[in-house]
mmCIF file of C-alpha atoms in Angstrom:
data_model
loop_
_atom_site.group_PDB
_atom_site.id
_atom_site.type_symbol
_atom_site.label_atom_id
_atom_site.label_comp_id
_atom_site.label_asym_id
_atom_site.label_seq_id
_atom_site.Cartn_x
_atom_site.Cartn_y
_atom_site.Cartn_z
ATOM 1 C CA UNK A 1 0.000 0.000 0.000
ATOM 2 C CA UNK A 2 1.638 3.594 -1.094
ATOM 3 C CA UNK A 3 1.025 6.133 1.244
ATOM 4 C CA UNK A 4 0.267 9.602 0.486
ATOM 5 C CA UNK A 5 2.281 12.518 1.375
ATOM 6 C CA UNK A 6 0.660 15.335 3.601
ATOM 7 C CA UNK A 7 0.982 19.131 3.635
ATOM 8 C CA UNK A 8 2.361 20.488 6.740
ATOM 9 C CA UNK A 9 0.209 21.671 9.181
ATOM 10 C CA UNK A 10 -3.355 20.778 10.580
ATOM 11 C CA UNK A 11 -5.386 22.234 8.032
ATOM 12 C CA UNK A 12 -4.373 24.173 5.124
ATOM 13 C CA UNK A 13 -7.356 26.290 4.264
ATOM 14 C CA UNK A 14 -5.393 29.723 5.069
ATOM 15 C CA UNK A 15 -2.992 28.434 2.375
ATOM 16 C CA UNK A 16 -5.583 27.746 0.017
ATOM 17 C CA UNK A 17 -7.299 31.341 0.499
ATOM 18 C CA UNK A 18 -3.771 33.394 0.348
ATOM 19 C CA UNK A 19 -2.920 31.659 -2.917
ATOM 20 C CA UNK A 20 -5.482 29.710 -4.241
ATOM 21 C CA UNK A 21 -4.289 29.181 -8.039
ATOM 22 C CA UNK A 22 -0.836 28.189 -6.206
ATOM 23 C CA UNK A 23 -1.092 26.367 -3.356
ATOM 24 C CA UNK A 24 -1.628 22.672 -5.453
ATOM 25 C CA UNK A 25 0.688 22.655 -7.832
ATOM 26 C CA UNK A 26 3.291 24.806 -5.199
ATOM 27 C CA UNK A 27 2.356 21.956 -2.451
ATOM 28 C CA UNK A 28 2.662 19.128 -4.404
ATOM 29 C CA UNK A 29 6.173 20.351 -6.100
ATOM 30 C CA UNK A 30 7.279 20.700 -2.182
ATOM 31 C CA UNK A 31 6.550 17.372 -1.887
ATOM 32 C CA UNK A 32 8.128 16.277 -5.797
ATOM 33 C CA UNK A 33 4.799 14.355 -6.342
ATOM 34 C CA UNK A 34 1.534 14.791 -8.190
ATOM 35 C CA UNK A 35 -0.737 14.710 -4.823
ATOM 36 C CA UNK A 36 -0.969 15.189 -1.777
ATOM 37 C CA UNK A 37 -3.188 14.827 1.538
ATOM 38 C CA UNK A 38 -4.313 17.850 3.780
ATOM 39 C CA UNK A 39 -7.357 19.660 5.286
ATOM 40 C CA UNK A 40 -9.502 22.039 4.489
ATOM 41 C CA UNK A 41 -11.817 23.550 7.018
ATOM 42 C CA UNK A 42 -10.623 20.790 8.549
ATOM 43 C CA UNK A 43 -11.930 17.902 6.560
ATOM 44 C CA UNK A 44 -10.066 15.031 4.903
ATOM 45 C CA UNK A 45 -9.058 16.435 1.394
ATOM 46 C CA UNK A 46 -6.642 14.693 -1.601
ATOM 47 C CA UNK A 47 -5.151 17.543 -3.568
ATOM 48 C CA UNK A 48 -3.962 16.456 -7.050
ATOM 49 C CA UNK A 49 -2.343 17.817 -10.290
ATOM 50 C CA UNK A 50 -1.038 16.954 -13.753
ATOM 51 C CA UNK A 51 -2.691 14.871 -16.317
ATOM 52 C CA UNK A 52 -3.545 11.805 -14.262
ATOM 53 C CA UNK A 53 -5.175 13.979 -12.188
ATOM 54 C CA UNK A 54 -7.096 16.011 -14.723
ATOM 55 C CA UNK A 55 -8.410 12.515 -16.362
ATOM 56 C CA UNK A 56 -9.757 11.238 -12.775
ATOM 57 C CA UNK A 57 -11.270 14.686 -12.183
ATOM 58 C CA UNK A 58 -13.199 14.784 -15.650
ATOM 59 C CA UNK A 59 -13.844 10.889 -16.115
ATOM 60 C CA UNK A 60 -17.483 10.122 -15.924
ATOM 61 C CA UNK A 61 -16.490 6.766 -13.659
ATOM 62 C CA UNK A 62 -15.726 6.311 -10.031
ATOM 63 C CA UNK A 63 -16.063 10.147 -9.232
ATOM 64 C CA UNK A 64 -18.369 11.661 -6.982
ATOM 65 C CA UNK A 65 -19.066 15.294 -7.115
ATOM 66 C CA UNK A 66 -22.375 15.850 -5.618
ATOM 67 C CA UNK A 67 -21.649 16.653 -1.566
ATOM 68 C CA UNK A 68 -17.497 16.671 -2.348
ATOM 69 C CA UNK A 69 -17.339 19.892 -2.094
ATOM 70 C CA UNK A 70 -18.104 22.124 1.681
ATOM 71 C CA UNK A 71 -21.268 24.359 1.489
ATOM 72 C CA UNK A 72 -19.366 27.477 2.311
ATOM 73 C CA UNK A 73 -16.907 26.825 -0.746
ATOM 74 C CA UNK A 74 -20.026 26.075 -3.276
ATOM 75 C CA UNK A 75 -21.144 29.628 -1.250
ATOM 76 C CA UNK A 76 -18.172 31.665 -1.602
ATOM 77 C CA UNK A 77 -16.234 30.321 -5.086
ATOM 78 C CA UNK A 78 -17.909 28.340 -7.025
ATOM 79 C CA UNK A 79 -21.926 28.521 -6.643
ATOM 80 C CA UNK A 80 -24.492 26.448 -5.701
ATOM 81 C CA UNK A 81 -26.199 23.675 -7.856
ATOM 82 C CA UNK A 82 -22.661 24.480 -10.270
ATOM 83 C CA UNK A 83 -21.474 21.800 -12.461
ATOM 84 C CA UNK A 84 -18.774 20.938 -10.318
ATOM 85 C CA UNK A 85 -21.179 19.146 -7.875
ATOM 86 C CA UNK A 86 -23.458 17.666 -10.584
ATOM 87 C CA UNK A 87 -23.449 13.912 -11.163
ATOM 88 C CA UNK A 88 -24.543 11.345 -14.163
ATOM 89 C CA UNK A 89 -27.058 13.010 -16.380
ATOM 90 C CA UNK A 90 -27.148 16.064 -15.285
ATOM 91 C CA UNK A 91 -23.693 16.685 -14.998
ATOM 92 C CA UNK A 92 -22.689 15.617 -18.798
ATOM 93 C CA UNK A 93 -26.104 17.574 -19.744
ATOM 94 C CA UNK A 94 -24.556 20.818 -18.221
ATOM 95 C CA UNK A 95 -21.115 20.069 -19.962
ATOM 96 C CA UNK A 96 -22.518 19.414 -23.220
ATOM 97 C CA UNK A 97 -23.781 22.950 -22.938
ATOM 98 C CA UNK A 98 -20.990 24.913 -21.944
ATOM 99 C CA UNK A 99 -18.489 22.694 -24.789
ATOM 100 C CA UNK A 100 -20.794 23.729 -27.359
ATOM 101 C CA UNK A 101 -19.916 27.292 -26.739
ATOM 102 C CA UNK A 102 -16.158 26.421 -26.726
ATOM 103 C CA UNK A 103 -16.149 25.519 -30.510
ATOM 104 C CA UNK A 104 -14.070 27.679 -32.180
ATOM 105 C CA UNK A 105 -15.816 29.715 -34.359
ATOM 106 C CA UNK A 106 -18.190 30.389 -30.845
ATOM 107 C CA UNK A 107 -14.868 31.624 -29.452
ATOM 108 C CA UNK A 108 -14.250 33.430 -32.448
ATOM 109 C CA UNK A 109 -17.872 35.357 -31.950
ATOM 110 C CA UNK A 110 -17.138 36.167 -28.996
ATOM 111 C CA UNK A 111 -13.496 37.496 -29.763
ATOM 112 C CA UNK A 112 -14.990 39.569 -32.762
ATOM 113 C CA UNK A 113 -17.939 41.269 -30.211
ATOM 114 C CA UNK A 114 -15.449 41.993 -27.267
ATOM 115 C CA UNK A 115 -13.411 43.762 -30.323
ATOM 116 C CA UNK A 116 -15.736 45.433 -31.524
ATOM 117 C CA UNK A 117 -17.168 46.906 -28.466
ATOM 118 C CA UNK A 118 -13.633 47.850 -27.297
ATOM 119 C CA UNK A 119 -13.399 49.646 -30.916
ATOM 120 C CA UNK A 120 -16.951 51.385 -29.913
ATOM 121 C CA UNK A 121 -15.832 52.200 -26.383
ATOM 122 C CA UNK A 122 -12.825 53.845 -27.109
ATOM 123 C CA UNK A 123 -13.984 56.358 -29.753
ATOM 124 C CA UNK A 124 -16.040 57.676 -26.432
ATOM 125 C CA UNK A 125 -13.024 57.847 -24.360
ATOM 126 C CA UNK A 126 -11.024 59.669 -26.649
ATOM 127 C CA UNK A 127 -13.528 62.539 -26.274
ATOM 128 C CA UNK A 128 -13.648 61.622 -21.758
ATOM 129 C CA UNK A 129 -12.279 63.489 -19.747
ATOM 130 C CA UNK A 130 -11.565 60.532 -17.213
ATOM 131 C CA UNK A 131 -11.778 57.128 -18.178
ATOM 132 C CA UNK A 132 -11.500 54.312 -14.925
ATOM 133 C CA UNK A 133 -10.341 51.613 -17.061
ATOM 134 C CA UNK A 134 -11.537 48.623 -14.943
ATOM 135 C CA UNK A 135 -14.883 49.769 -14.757
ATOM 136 C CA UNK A 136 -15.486 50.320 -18.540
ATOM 137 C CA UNK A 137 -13.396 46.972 -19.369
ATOM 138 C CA UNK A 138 -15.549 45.005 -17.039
ATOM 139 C CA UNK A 139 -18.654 46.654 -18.756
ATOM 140 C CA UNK A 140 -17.443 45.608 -22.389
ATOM 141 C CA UNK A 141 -16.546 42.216 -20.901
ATOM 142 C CA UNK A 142 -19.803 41.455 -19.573
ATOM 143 C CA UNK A 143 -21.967 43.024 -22.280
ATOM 144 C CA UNK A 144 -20.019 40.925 -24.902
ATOM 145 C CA UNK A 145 -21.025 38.043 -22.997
ATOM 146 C CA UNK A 146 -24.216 38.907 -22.559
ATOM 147 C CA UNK A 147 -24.281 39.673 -26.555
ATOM 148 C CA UNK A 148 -22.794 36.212 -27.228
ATOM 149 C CA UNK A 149 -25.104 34.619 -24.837
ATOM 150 C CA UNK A 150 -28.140 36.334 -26.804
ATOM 151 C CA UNK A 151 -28.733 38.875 -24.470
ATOM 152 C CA UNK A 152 -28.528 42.439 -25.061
ATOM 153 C CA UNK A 153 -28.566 44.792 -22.094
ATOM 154 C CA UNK A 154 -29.111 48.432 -23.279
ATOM 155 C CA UNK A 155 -25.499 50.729 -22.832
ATOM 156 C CA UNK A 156 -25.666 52.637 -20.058
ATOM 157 C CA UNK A 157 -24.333 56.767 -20.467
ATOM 158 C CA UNK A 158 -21.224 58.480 -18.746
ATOM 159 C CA UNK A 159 -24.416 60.092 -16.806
ATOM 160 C CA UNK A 160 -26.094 56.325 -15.813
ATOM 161 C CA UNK A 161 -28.683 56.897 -18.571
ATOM 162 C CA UNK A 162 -29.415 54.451 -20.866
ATOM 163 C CA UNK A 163 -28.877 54.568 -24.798
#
């Protein structure tokens, strides 16, 4: 029987939160191995990476996702009812339906209608006195989704009046 190597410490959820993109693949190259064993919020968790790892996570065998993952993580990061803690069915239901908007020329849509925006967008900030960048890039970003999606939310003015 192999055993598993553990993260130091008795739980590792402060970790997780200060550098949550990191902490796996940083843990796990501490360790020179593709997994590891810690807790967080102090429950029994296997943290994995690499390949192996991805094909266990996205196999449709001998994986459980429904209850896997705590109630105030689903709260906080990822949603409730999310495809992450779907099972069977309804779980390759949901991923049928977000692949079919990762074909390329869906991509490609949505590339061209972020562009153009942007293109739209900046002709108006040429003529702004003050532009907040974050705030009119997370605008284009969301109403190019919401375009691509087949929604169209009306522009809203400098003033908060809409066009």
């Amino acid at each position: 029987m192999s055993s598993i190597p553990s993260a130091k410490g008795i739980d590792s959820t402060l970790a997780l939160l200060r550098n949550p993109y990191e902490f796996i693949p940083d843990t796990c190259r501490d360790l020179e191995g593709d997994l590891f064993e810690t807790r967080i919020l102090f429950q029994k968790t296997i943290c994995m990476t690499g390949a192996a790892a991805a094909e266990v996570f996205y196999s449709e065998d001998g994986l459980v996702r429904a209850g896997s993952m705590p109630k105030r993580i689903q709260r906080t990061l990822l949603g409730e009812k999310g495809i992450q803690g779907l099972d069977g069915e309804a779980h390759r239901h949901r991923k049928r339906m977000f692949m079919s908007l990762m074909a390329s020329e869906r991509i490609e849509a949505l590339e061209n209608t972020t562009r153009d925006l942007l293109d739209r967008y900046a002709r108006d900030w040429q003529a702004a006195e003050k532009v907040v960048l974050y705030d009119e890039v997370r605008e284009i970003l969301t109403r190019a989704a919401c375009a691509w999606s087949g929604r169209f939310p009306k522009r809203r003015s400098r003033r908060g009046r809409r066009r």
